[in-house]
Short mmCIF file of C-alpha atoms in Angstrom, two decimals:
data_model
loop_
_atom_site.label_atom_id
_atom_site.label_comp_id
_atom_site.label_asym_id
_atom_site.label_seq_id
_atom_site.Cartn_x
_atom_site.Cartn_y
_atom_site.Cartn_z
CA UNK S 1226 76.18 118.59 97.81
CA UNK S 1227 75.49 122.12 96.61
CA UNK S 1228 73.56 124.19 99.14
CA UNK S 1229 71.74 127.33 98.11
CA UNK S 1230 70.14 129.56 100.76
CA UNK S 1231 67.21 131.53 99.41
CA UNK S 1232 65.34 134.15 101.34
CA UNK S 1233 63.19 137.25 101.01
CA UNK S 1234 63.81 140.06 103.47
CA UNK S 1235 62.57 143.58 103.96
CA UNK S 1236 64.69 146.62 103.14
CA UNK S 1237 65.75 146.69 106.85
CA UNK S 1238 66.77 142.98 106.85
CA UNK S 1239 63.78 141.32 108.50
CA UNK S 1240 62.22 137.99 107.45
CA UNK S 1241 58.94 138.64 109.27
CA UNK S 1242 57.47 140.72 112.05
CA UNK S 1243 58.37 140.24 115.72
CA UNK S 1244 55.19 138.18 116.01
CA UNK S 1245 56.81 135.70 113.59
CA UNK S 1246 53.87 136.18 111.24
CA UNK S 1247 54.45 135.57 107.54
CA UNK S 1248 54.52 138.80 105.55
CA UNK S 1249 54.34 139.12 101.76
CA UNK S 1250 57.68 140.77 101.04
CA UNK S 1251 58.03 139.83 97.40
CA UNK S 1252 55.60 139.74 94.46
CA UNK S 1253 54.66 137.49 91.54
CA UNK S 1254 57.98 137.75 89.68
CA UNK S 1255 59.91 136.58 92.72
CA UNK S 1256 57.38 133.89 93.51
CA UNK S 1257 58.04 132.54 90.00
CA UNK S 1258 61.80 132.67 90.54
CA UNK S 1259 61.45 130.72 93.85
CA UNK S 1260 59.25 128.17 92.20
CA UNK S 1261 61.87 127.61 89.43
CA UNK S 1262 64.58 127.28 92.05
CA UNK S 1263 62.51 124.64 93.92
CA UNK S 1264 61.92 122.79 90.65
CA UNK S 1265 65.62 122.69 89.99
CA UNK S 1266 66.40 121.32 93.44
CA UNK S 1267 66.57 117.81 94.83
CA UNK S 1268 65.31 118.92 98.19
CA UNK S 1269 63.96 122.01 100.02
CA UNK S 1270 65.14 122.44 103.61
CA UNK S 1271 63.59 124.42 106.47
CA UNK S 1272 63.93 124.58 110.27
CA UNK S 1273 61.11 123.41 112.54
CA UNK S 1274 60.48 127.04 113.52
CA UNK S 1275 59.35 127.76 109.93
CA UNK S 1276 57.05 124.72 109.97
CA UNK S 1277 55.47 125.82 113.29
CA UNK S 1278 55.07 129.43 112.15
CA UNK S 1279 54.01 129.05 108.50
CA UNK S 1280 53.03 125.39 107.94
CA UNK S 1281 54.51 125.38 104.39
CA UNK S 1282 53.95 122.62 101.88
CA UNK S 1283 57.17 123.42 99.91
CA UNK S 1284 55.99 121.91 96.67
CA UNK S 1285 56.38 123.26 93.10
CA UNK S 1286 53.35 125.36 92.22
CA UNK S 1287 53.64 125.58 88.42
CA UNK S 1288 52.33 122.47 86.67
CA UNK S 1289 54.68 122.94 83.78
CA UNK S 1290 57.64 122.87 86.09
CA UNK S 1291 56.36 119.70 87.72
CA UNK S 1292 56.01 118.19 84.24
CA UNK S 1293 59.64 119.14 83.44
CA UNK S 1294 60.77 117.24 86.53
CA UNK S 1295 58.75 114.17 85.53
CA UNK S 1296 60.14 114.33 81.97
CA UNK S 1297 63.73 114.10 83.31
CA UNK S 1298 62.87 111.24 85.57
CA UNK S 1299 62.50 113.07 88.87
CA UNK S 1300 59.46 113.12 91.20
CA UNK S 1301 57.02 115.93 90.49
CA UNK S 1302 58.21 117.73 93.62
CA UNK S 1303 61.57 117.87 95.39
CA UNK S 1304 61.95 116.15 98.73
CA UNK S 1305 61.21 118.20 101.84
CA UNK S 1306 63.65 118.27 104.79
CA UNK S 1307 62.88 119.56 108.33
CA UNK S 1308 65.71 120.23 110.74
CA UNK S 1309 63.97 119.46 114.00
CA UNK S 1310 66.22 118.55 116.95
CA UNK S 1311 63.51 117.57 119.37
CA UNK S 1312 60.86 116.20 116.99
CA UNK S 1313 58.39 119.06 117.32
CA UNK S 1314 56.95 118.84 113.78
CA UNK S 1315 53.18 118.45 114.13
CA UNK S 1316 51.84 115.22 112.67
CA UNK S 1317 49.21 117.21 110.76
CA UNK S 1318 51.81 119.58 109.20
CA UNK S 1319 51.43 120.10 105.51
CA UNK S 1320 55.07 119.12 104.98
CA UNK S 1321 54.21 115.54 106.02
CA UNK S 1322 51.60 115.11 103.29
CA UNK S 1323 52.11 112.65 100.44
CA UNK S 1324 52.92 115.23 97.77
CA UNK S 1325 56.60 114.47 98.08
CA UNK S 1326 59.11 112.53 100.17
CA UNK S 1327 59.94 114.14 103.56
CA UNK S 1328 62.98 113.74 105.75
CA UNK S 1329 63.01 114.92 109.37
CA UNK S 1330 66.47 115.46 110.85
CA UNK S 1331 66.49 114.81 114.64
CA UNK S 1332 69.01 114.75 117.44
CA UNK S 1333 69.29 111.89 119.93
CA UNK S 1334 67.39 114.06 122.34
CA UNK S 1335 64.16 113.65 120.41
CA UNK S 1336 61.71 111.58 122.49
CA UNK S 1337 61.23 107.98 121.35
CA UNK S 1338 57.47 108.39 121.08
CA UNK S 1339 57.85 111.33 118.75
CA UNK S 1340 60.39 109.40 116.61
CA UNK S 1341 57.90 106.55 116.28
CA UNK S 1342 55.03 108.87 115.31
CA UNK S 1343 57.07 110.80 112.77
CA UNK S 1344 58.57 107.63 111.25
CA UNK S 1345 55.07 106.76 109.98
CA UNK S 1346 55.07 109.92 107.88
CA UNK S 1347 58.68 110.71 107.13
CA UNK S 1348 62.16 109.25 106.79
CA UNK S 1349 64.14 110.03 109.89
CA UNK S 1350 67.83 111.12 110.02
CA UNK S 1351 69.29 111.12 113.46
CA UNK S 1352 72.57 113.10 113.88
CA UNK S 1353 73.91 114.85 116.98
CA UNK S 1354 73.25 114.50 120.69
CA UNK S 1355 71.47 117.75 121.79
CA UNK S 1356 71.08 119.48 118.43
CA UNK S 1357 71.09 118.18 114.90
CA UNK S 1358 74.67 117.89 113.68
CA UNK S 1359 74.23 119.53 110.31
CA UNK S 1360 77.46 118.14 108.76
CA UNK S 1361 76.43 114.60 109.58
CA UNK S 1362 72.80 115.13 108.63
CA UNK S 1363 73.58 116.65 105.25
CA UNK S 1364 76.14 113.91 104.53
CA UNK S 1365 73.35 111.39 105.17
CA UNK S 1366 70.99 113.28 102.88
CA UNK S 1367 73.66 113.36 100.16
CA UNK S 1368 73.92 109.57 100.40
CA UNK S 1369 70.18 109.51 99.74
CA UNK S 1370 70.91 111.22 96.38
CA UNK S 1371 70.02 114.82 97.37
CA UNK S 1372 72.77 116.79 95.68
CA UNK S 1373 71.19 120.18 94.83
CA UNK S 1374 69.56 121.55 98.02
CA UNK S 1375 67.60 124.73 98.54
CA UNK S 1376 67.32 126.15 102.05
CA UNK S 1377 64.26 128.44 102.73
CA UNK S 1378 64.86 129.38 106.36
CA UNK S 1379 64.52 130.40 108.97
CA UNK S 1380 67.24 132.63 110.42
CA UNK S 1381 68.40 130.17 113.10
CA UNK S 1382 68.93 127.39 110.55
CA UNK S 1383 70.61 129.74 108.05
CA UNK S 1384 73.09 130.91 110.67
CA UNK S 1385 73.84 127.34 111.71
CA UNK S 1386 74.50 126.33 108.08
CA UNK S 1387 76.97 129.20 107.66
CA UNK S 1388 78.57 128.31 110.96
CA UNK S 1389 78.96 124.71 109.73
CA UNK S 1390 80.50 125.89 106.42
CA UNK S 1391 77.78 124.18 104.38
CA UNK S 1392 76.52 127.11 102.31
CA UNK S 1393 77.69 127.47 98.71
CA UNK S 1394 75.39 130.24 97.49
CA UNK S 1395 73.13 132.87 99.01
CA UNK S 1396 70.23 134.32 97.05
CA UNK S 1397 68.30 137.20 98.71
CA UNK S 1398 65.37 139.18 97.45
CA UNK S 1399 65.27 142.54 99.28
CA UNK S 1400 61.72 143.91 99.15
CA UNK S 1401 60.33 147.45 99.42
CA UNK S 1402 59.04 147.17 102.99
CA UNK S 1403 60.23 148.31 106.39
CA UNK S 1404 59.21 145.93 109.18
CA UNK S 1405 61.34 146.93 112.12
CA UNK S 1406 61.35 145.38 115.59
CA UNK S 1407 64.48 144.43 117.57
CA UNK S 1408 63.09 140.96 118.06
CA UNK S 1409 61.99 140.36 114.43
CA UNK S 1410 63.88 137.54 112.81
CA UNK S 1411 66.69 138.39 110.42
CA UNK S 1412 68.41 136.46 107.63
CA UNK S 1413 70.93 134.89 110.00
CA UNK S 1414 70.02 134.77 113.70
CA UNK S 1415 71.59 132.27 116.06
CA UNK S 1416 74.49 133.28 118.33
CA UNK S 1417 76.17 135.39 115.67
CA UNK S 1418 79.80 135.53 114.61
CA UNK S 1419 82.43 137.39 116.54
CA UNK S 1420 85.41 136.40 114.39
CA UNK S 1421 86.09 134.59 111.15
CA UNK S 1422 83.04 136.06 109.48
CA UNK S 1423 81.91 134.26 106.32
CA UNK S 1424 82.90 136.27 103.31
CA UNK S 1425 80.69 136.59 100.23
CA UNK S 1426 81.48 137.37 96.58
CA UNK S 1427 78.78 139.26 94.70
CA UNK S 1428 77.83 137.33 91.59
CA UNK S 1429 74.59 138.95 90.40
CA UNK S 1430 72.33 141.94 90.97
CA UNK S 1431 68.92 142.21 89.30
CA UNK S 1432 65.80 144.30 89.73
CA UNK S 1433 62.74 142.18 90.47
CA UNK S 1434 59.41 144.07 90.74
CA UNK S 1435 60.22 146.93 93.15
CA UNK S 1436 62.91 145.02 94.92
CA UNK S 1437 66.34 143.68 94.11
CA UNK S 1438 67.76 140.16 93.84
CA UNK S 1439 71.28 139.73 95.21
CA UNK S 1440 73.22 136.55 94.47
CA UNK S 1441 76.43 135.82 96.42
CA UNK S 1442 78.85 132.95 96.21
CA UNK S 1443 80.72 131.93 99.29
CA UNK S 1444 84.31 133.02 99.03
CA UNK S 1445 86.91 130.31 99.37
#
């Protein structure tokens, strides 16, 4: 499996405000880039915090890109994956609509009644006791044929993926905004590293609108 983390952050490294409200950091050119990246992926992955805060649909917006997928024998939209240890994804969430297949990754701690309710709307992957074991969950997703995976956040999930050694590539649009706030989410939250920091190799730098796109590969 090839895992690409994609994010947009402000010039001071924030994903949103301290209220966890979605902020337009990038513009049309970057939206088009993200749509292309989704169209080239087998699945788009988010944490449950992103679902609760933004209620994203995570589908391909451009009809021509959906047509390209259909022409090569793929569904019009990539699968959606929610990492949700306790099964908190709302049943009315957009990500559970019928626009694409959806997988919800749970831990064994998720209540039985929530599992049953979610199983009517999504395919469930159970891995880990207290929290989702990402190595096991992603191995299960790969067995389902999901080989090119795009991760769209949030910061807790991104940190956990780096911690598990699952990230192959990091793509970050840095936008021309200052958000501030010591409690505002950053690209990689979680507990943080204190040793053996992941090392990145810069592969590409490009101006996009009034921001910059940085592409890193994970150093071996």
